[in-house]
Coordinates of C-alpha atoms and ligand atoms in Angstrom, one line a residue:
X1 CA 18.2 6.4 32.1
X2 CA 14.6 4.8 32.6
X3 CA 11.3 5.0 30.3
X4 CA 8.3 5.9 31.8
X5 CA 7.3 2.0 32.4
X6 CA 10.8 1.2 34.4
X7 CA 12.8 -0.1 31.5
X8 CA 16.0 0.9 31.4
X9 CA 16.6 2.8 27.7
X10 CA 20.4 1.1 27.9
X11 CA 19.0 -2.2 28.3
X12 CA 16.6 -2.0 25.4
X13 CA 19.2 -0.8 23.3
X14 CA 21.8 -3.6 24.4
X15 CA 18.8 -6.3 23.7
X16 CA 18.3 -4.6 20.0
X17 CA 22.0 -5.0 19.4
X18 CA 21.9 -8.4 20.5
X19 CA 19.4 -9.6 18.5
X20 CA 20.8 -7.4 15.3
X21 CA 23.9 -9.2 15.9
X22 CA 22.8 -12.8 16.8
X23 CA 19.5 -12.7 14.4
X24 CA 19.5 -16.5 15.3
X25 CA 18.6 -15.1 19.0
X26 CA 15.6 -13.5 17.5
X27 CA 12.6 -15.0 19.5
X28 CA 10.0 -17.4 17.2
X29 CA 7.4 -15.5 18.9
X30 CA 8.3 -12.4 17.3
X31 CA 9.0 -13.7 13.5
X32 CA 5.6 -15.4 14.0
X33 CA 3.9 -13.1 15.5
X34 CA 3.1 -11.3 12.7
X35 CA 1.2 -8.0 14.0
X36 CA 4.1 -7.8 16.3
X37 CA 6.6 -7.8 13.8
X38 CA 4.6 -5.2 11.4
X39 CA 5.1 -2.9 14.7
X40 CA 8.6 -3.6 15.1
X41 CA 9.2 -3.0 11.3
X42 CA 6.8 -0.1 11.3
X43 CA 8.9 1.6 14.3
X44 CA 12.6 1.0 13.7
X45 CA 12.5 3.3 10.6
X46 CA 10.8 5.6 11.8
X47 CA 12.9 6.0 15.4
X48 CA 16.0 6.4 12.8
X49 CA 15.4 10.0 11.5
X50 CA 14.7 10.7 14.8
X51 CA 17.8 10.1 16.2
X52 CA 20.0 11.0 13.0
X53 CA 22.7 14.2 13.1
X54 CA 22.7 15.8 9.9
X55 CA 25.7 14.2 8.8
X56 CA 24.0 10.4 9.0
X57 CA 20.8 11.6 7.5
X58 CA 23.6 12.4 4.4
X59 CA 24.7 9.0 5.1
X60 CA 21.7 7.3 5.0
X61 CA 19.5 8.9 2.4
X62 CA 22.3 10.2 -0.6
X63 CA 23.6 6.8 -1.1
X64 CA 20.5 5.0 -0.4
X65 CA 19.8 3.8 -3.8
X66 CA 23.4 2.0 -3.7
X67 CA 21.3 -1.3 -1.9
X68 CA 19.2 -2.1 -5.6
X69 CA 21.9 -1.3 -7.5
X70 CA 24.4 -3.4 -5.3
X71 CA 21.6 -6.2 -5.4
X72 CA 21.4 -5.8 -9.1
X73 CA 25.3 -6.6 -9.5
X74 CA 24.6 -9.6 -6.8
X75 CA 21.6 -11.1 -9.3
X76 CA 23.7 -10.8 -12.4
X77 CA 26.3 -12.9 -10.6
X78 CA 23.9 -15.0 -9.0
X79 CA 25.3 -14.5 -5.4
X80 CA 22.0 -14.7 -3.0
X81 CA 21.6 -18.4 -4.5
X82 CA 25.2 -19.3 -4.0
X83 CA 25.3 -18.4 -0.6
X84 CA 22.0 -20.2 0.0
X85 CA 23.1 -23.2 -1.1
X86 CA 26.3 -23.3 0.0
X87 CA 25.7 -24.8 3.9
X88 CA 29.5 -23.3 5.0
X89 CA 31.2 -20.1 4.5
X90 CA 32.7 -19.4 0.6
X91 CA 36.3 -17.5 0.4
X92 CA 36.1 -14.8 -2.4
X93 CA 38.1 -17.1 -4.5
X94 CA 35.4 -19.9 -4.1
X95 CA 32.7 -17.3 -4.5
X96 CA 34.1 -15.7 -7.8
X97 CA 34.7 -19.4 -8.9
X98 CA 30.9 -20.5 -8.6
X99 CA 29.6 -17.3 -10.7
X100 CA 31.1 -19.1 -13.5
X101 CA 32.1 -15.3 -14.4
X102 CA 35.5 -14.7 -13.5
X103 CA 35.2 -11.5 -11.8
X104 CA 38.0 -9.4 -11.2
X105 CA 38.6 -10.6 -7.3
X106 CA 39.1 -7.2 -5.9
X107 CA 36.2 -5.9 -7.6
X108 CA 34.2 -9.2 -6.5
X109 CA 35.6 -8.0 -2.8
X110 CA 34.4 -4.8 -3.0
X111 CA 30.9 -5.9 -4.1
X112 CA 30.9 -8.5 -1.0
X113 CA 32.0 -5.9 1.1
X114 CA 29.5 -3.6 0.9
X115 CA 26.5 -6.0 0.4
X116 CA 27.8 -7.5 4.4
X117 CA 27.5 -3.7 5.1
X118 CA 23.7 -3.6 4.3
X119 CA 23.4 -7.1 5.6
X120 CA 22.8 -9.1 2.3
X121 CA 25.4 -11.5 3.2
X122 CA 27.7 -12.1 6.4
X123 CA 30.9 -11.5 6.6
X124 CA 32.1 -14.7 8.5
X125 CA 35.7 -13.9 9.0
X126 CA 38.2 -11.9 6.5
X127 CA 37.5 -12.6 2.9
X128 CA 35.1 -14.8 3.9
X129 CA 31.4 -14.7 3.1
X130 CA 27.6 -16.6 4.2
X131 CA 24.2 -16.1 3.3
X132 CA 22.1 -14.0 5.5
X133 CA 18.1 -14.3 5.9
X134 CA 18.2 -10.7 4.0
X135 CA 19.8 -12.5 1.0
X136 CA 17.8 -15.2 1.5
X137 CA 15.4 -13.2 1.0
X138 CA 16.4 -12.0 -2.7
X139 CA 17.2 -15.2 -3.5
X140 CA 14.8 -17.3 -6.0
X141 CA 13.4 -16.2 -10.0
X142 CA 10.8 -14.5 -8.4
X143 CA 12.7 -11.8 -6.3
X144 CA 15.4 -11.8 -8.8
X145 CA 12.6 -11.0 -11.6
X146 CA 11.5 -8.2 -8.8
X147 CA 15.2 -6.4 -8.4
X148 CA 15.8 -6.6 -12.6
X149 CA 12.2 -5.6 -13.1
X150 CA 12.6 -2.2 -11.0
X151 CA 16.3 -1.8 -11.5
X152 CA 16.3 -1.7 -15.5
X153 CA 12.5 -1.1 -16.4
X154 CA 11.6 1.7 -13.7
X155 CA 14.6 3.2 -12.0
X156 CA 15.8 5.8 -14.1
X157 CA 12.1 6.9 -14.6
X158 CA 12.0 7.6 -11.0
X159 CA 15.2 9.4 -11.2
X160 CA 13.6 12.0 -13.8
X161 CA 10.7 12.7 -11.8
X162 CA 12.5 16.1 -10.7
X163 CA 12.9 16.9 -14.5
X164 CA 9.8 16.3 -15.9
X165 CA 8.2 17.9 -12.9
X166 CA 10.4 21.0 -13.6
X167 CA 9.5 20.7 -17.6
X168 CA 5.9 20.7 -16.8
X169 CA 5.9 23.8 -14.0
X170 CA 4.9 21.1 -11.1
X171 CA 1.6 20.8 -13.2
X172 CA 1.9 17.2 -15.3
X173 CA -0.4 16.7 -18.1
X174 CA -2.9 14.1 -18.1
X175 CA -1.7 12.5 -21.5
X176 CA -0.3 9.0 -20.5
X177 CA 2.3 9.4 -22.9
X178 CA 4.1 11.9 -21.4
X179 CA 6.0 10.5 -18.7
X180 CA 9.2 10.7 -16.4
X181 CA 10.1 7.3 -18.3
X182 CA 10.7 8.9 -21.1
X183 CA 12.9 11.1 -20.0
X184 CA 14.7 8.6 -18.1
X185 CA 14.8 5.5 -20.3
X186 CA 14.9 7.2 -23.6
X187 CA 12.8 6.1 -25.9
X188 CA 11.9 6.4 -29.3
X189 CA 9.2 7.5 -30.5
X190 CA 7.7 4.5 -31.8
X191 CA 7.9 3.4 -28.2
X192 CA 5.8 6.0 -26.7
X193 CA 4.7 4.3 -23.3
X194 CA 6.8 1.6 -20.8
X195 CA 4.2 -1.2 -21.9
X196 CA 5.0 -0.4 -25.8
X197 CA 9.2 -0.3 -24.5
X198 CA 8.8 -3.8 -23.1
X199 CA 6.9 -5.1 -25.9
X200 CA 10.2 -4.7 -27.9
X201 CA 12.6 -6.4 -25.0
X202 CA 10.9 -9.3 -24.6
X203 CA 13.5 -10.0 -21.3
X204 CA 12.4 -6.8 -19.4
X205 CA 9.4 -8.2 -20.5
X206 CA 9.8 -11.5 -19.4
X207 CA 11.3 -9.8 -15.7
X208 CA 8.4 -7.6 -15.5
X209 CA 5.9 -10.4 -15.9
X210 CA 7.4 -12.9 -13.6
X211 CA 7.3 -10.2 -10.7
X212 CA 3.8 -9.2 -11.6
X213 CA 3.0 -13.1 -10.6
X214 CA 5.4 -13.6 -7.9
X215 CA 5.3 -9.6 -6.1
X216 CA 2.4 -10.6 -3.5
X217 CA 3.7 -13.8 -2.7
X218 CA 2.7 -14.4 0.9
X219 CA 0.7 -12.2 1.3
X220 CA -3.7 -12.2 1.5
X221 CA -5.4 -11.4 -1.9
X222 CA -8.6 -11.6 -3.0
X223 CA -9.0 -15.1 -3.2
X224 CA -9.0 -15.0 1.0
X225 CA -12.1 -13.0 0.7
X226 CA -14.3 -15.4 0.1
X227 CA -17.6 -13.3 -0.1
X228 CA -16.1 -12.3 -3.3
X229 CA -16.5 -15.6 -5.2
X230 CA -19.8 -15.5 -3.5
X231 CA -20.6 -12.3 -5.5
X232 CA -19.5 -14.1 -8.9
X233 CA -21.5 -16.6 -8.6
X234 CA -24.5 -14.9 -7.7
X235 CA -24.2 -12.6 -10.8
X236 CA -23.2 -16.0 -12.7
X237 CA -26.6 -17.1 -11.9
X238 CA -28.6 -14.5 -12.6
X239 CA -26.9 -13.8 -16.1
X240 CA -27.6 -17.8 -17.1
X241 CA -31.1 -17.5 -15.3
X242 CA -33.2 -19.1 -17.6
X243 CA -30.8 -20.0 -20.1
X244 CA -28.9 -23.6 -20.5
X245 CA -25.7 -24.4 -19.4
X246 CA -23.6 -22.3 -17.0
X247 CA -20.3 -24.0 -18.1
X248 CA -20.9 -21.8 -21.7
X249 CA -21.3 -18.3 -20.1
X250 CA -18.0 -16.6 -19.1
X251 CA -17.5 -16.3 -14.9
X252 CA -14.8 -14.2 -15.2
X253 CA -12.8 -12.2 -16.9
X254 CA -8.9 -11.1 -15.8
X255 CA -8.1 -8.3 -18.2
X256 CA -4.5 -7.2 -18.6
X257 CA -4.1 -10.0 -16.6
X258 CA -0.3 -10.6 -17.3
X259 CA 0.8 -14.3 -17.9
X260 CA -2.6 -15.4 -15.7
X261 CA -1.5 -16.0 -12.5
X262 CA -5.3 -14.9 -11.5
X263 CA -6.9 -17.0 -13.5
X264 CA -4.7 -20.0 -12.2
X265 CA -5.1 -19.1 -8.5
X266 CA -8.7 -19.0 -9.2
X267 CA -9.0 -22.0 -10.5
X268 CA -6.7 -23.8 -7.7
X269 CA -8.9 -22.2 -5.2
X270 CA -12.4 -22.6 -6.2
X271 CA -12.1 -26.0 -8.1
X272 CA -15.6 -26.1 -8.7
X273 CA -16.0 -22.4 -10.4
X274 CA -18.6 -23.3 -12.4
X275 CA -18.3 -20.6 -15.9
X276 CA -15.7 -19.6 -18.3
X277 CA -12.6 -18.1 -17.1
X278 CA -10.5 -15.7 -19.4
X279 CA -7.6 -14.1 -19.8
X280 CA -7.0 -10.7 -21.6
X281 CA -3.9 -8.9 -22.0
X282 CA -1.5 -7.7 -25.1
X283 CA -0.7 -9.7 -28.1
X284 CA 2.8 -10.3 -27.0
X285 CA 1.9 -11.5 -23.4
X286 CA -0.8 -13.4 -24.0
X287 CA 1.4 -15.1 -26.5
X288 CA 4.1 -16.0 -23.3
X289 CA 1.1 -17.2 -20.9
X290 CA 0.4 -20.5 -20.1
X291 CA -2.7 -20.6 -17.7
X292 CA -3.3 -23.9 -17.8
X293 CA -6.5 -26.2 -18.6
X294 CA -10.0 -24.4 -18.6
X295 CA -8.4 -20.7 -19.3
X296 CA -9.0 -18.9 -22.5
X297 CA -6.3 -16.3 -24.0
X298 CA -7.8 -13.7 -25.8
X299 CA -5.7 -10.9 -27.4
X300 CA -6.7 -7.2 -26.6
X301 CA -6.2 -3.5 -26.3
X302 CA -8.4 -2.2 -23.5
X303 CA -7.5 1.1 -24.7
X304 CA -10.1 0.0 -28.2
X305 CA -12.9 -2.2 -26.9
X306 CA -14.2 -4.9 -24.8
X307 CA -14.7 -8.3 -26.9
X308 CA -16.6 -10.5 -24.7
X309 CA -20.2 -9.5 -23.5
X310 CA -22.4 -9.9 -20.8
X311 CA -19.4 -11.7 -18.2
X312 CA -20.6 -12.4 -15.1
X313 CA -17.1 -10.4 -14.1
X314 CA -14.6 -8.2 -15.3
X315 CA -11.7 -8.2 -13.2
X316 CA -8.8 -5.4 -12.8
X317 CA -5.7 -6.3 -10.5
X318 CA -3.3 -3.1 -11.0
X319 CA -4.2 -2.2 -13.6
X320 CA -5.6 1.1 -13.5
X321 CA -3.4 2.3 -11.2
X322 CA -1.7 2.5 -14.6
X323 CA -3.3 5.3 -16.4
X324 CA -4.4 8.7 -15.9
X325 CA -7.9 9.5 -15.4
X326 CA -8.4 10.1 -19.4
X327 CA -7.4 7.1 -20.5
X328 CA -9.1 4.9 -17.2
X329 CA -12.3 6.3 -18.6
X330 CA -12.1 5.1 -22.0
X331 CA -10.8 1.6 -20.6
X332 CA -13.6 1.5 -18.3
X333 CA -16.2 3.1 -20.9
X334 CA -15.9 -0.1 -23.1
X335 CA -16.0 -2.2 -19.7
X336 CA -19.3 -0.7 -19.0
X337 CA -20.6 -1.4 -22.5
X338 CA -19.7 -4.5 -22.5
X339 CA -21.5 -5.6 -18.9
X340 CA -24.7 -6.6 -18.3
X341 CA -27.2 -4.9 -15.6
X342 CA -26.1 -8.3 -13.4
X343 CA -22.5 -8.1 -14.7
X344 CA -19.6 -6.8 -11.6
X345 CA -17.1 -4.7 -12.2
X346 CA -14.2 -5.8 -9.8
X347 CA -11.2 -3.6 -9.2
X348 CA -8.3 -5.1 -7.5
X349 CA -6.2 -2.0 -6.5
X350 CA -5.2 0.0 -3.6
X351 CA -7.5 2.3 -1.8
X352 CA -6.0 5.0 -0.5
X353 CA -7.0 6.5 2.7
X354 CA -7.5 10.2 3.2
X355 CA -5.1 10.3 5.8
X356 CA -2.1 8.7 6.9
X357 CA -1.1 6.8 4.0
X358 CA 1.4 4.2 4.2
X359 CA 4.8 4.1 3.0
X360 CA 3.9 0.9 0.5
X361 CA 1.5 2.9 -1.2
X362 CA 3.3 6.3 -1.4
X363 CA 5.9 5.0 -3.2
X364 CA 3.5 2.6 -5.4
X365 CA 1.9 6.2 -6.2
X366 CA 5.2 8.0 -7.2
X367 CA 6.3 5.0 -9.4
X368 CA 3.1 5.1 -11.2
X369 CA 3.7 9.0 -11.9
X370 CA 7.1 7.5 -12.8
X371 CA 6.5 5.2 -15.3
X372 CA 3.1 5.7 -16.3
X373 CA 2.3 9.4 -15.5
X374 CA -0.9 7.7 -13.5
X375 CA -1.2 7.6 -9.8
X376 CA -3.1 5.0 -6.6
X377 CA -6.1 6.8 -6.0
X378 CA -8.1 7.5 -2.7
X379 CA -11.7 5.9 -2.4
X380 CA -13.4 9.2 -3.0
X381 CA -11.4 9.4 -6.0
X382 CA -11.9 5.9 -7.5
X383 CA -15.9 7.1 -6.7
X384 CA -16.0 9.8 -9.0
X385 CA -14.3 8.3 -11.7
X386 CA -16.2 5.1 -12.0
X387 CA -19.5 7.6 -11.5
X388 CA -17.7 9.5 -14.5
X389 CA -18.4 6.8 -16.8
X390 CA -22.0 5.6 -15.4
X391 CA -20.4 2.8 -12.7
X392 CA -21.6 3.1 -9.1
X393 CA -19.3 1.3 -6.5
X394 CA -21.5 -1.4 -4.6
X395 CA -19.0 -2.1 -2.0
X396 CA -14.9 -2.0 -1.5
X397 CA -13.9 -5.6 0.6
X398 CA -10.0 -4.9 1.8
X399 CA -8.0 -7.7 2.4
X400 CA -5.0 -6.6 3.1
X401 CA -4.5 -4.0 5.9
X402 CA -1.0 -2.1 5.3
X403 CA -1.3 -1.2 1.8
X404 CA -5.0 -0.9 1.9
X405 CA -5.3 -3.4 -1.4
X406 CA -8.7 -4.0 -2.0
X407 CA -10.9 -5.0 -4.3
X408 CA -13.9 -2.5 -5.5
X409 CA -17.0 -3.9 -6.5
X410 CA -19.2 -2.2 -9.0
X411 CA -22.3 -2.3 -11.1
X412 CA -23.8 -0.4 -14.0
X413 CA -25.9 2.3 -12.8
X414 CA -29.3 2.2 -13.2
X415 CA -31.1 5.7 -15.0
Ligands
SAM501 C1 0.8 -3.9 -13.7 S1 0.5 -5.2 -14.8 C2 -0.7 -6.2 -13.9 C3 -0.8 -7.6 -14.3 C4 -1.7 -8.5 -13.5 N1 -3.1 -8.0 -13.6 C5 -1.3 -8.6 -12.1 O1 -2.0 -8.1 -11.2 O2 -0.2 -9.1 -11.9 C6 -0.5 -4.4 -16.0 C7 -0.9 -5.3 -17.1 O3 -1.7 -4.6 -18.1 C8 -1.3 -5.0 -19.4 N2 -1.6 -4.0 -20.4 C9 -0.9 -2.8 -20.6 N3 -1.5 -2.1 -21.6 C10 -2.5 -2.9 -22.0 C11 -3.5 -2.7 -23.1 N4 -3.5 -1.5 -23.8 N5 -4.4 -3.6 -23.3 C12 -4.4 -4.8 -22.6 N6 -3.5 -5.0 -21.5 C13 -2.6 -4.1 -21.3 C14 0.2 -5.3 -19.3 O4 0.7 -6.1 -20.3 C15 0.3 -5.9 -17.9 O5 0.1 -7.3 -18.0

C-alpha cells in the first residue's frame, strides 16, 4: 500500500518498529528537534484509538491506571535509580538485593515484568533487567516527589469524581469544601480541604512541595519572558518615585509560593532585582522553606487578608487554579486592597483557549475539580472574574505554547 506522497505505509510502519525497538537508533535530530518531537508525541496517541478494535481499546484504557500505580511500587523500592546506576544488566536476585527490602522474588518478578511491558525498564534476557530512558525518566527526588505526590495525595480524588458528580445531579457546588477528595481520601472533618489534609502529613506534604518546585523542570516559565521583569521594575519605580531607597520597598511578592522556588529563580536570574522579594504561603510551609539570602518568609492565609501594602507585585503561580470562583474573589479582593494604582497583579496560570484545548490542561482541569472542586479557566473567564472584584487585565504574555501557561498581567481599575 502507498500514501498519497509515495511512501510506502509498510515501510513507515517497519521504520517505527525499528526505532521502538532500537530507541538507540532514534535520530539526534529528532530528540533535539524539539517541535518535531512535540508532533511525533502529539500524533502517536492519537493514531492509536484510531486503529484500536474494541477489544484493545478494553486493553488500553481499563487497566491504564496500572502504569502510576506500578511506578508507585517501583519508587518505594527505589528501582528507576538502581537501574540507572547500575551500567550492566541486574538478575532479580541482584535487583531484590539492592532495595535493601527483601521482596518476595516472585512478587519482585512480577513487578519487573510488567514495568518492561510499559517500557519502564528492559528486559535484557530472562530474569534479567536494565534501565530504559522511560525509567530514566522517573528517576531522581523530583519525579519520585511527582509519582507519590499524585499517587497518594490526588488519585483516589480523581477516582470519586463519578460519585460526587452523581451526589451533586452533575451540578457541583461552588463551596471549595466540597470536593471529590473527600470522598475519595476520607477525611475528617477537621480536615476539610486537601491543603488542611497535608498540613497534618507533613510527608505528602513534603512530596507535594518538592514537585510543586521540580514539576516544570525544563520547560520555559516566566522568567524567559523577559518583558516581564521589565514590567516590575517599571512599577518599582513609580511606587519609590520620590521616595528614598528602592532596596526598602517590596519588588515582589510570591504568595502561596510553596517552599520559594520563585523567589530563588528570581533571584538567580535577575541578580540585580533591585526591591524586596517575599515569600507568602501557610504557617507550616513557610516553616519548611529555605529561599535563601534576600527572601523574606511571611506566614499567611490569603483566604483573611493581604499583609504587605503597596508591592510593586503580587505574584500567583497555580494558585488560583485552586479555588472556585467564591473563594478566588475574596483571595483576590484583599489583593486588590492591598495594591497600589502602580502595583501589578501577575497571574501565573494556564489560559485556556476557547477551542481545542490540550490534553495537559484537560486533565490539569479535571484534577483541580478533583482535589479542589476549582477548575483552569479560559481567558474570557479569568476576564470577568478579575473585573468581578475591580481588576482589569492589562495584558496576558504566554510562554509556553502546549499548555497555554501564561502569566496575566493586571492593574487596579481606575473609577
Ligand atoms: C499548587 S501550589 C503552588 C505553589 C507554587 N506557587 C508553585 O507554583 O509551585 C499552591 C500553594 O498554595 C498554598 N496555599 C494553599 N492554601 C493557602 C492559604 N489559605 N493561604 C496561603 N497559601 C495557601 C499551598 O500551601 C501551596 O504552596
Amino acid at each position: 500500500m502507498v500514501s498519497s506522497k509515495g511512501i510506502s505505509v509498510e515501510s513507515v510502519v517497519s521504520f517505527l518498529e525499528n526505532l521502538a525497538a532500537n530507541p538507540s537508533s532514534i535520530p539526534a535530530s529528532l530528540r533535539e528537534d524539539d517541535k518535531l518531537r512535540k508532533r511525533l508525541l502529539s500524533a502517536i496517541p492519537k493514531l492509536v484509538p484510531e486503529l484500536e478494535i474494541p477489544v484493545e481499546v478494553g486493553q488500553r484504557l481499563f487497566y491504564s491506571p496500572l502504569e502510576l500505580i506500578a511506578a508507585r511500587v517501583a519508587v518505594d523500592l527505589d528501582l528507576f535509580n538502581i537501574f540507572k546506576a547500575s551500567p550492566t544488566p541486574l538478575s532479580t536476585e541482584e535487583v531484590a538485593k539492592r532495595t535493601g527490602k527483601s521482596p518476595n522474588p516472585h512478587l519482585l518478578t512480577r513487578i519487573l515484568r510488567f514495568l518492561a511491558s510499559v517500557g519502564m525498564v528492559r528486559e535484557a534476557g530472562t530474569g534479567v533487567w536494565s534501565s530504559s530512558h522511560y525509567g530514566n525518566n522517573l528517576s531522581g527526588e523530583g519525579e519520585y516527589a511527582g509519582i507519590k505526590s499524585t499517587m497518594d495525595n490526588c488519585v483516589l480524588a480523581g477516582f470519586a469524581i463519578p460519585e460526587y458528580l452523581r451526589r451533586h445531579a452533575f451540578n457541583p457546588p461552588e463551596a471549595h469544601e466540597d470536593t471529590p477528595f473527600g470522598i475519595g481520601n476520607r477525611e475528617g472533618s477537621e480536615e476539610p480541604t486537601f491543603y488542611e489534609w497535608l498540613a497534618k502529613r507533613p510527608q505528602n506534604a513534603r512530596d507535594f512541595n518538592v514537585y510543586m518546585e521540580y514539576h516544570r523542570t525544563g520547560v520555559r516559565t516566566w522568567l524567559d519572558r523577559p518583558e516581564i521583569i521589565s514590567e516590575i521594575k517599571d512599577a518599582l519605580e513609580k511606587i519609590t518615585e520620590g521616595k528614598k531607597g528602592e532596596e526598602k520597598s517590596v519588588a515582589f511578592v510570591d504568595i502561596g509560593g510553596g517552599i520559594g522556588h520563585q523567589c530563588k529563580a528570581l533571584r538567580t536570574k535577575v541578580p540585580e532585582f533591585k526591591g524586596k522579594i517575599v515569600l507568602e504561603d501557610l504557617k507550616e510551609v513557610v516553616a519548611t522553606a529555605e529561599p535563601g539570602e534576600g527572601i523574606e518568609k511571611v506566614e499567611v492565609n490569603f483566604l483573611q487578608g493581604q499583609p504587605v501594602k503597596g508591592a510593586a507585585s503580587y505574584y500567583f503561580r497555580s494558585v488560583l487554579r485552586n479555588w472556585p470562583d467564591p473563594s478566588s474573589r475574596t483571595i483576590l479582593g484583599y489583593i486588590r486592597d492591598a495594591m497600589d494604582g502602580d502595583s501589578l497583579l501577575l497571574i501565573d496560570d494556564l489560559v485556556l483557549p476557547d477551542q481545542g484545548a490540550h490534553r495537559y490542561e484537560t486533565q490539569l482541569d479535571l484534577t483541580m475539580l478533583a482535589v479542589l472542586n476549582a477548575e483552569a479557566r479560559t481567558e474570557a473567564h479569568w476576564k470577568k472574574l478579575l473585573s468581578e472584584v475591580g481588576l482589569e487585565v492589562k495584558d496576558i504574555v504566554f510562554y509556553e505554547e502546549d499548555a497555554r501557561e501564561g502569566v496575566i498581567i493586571a492593574k487596579k481599575m481606575v473609577n
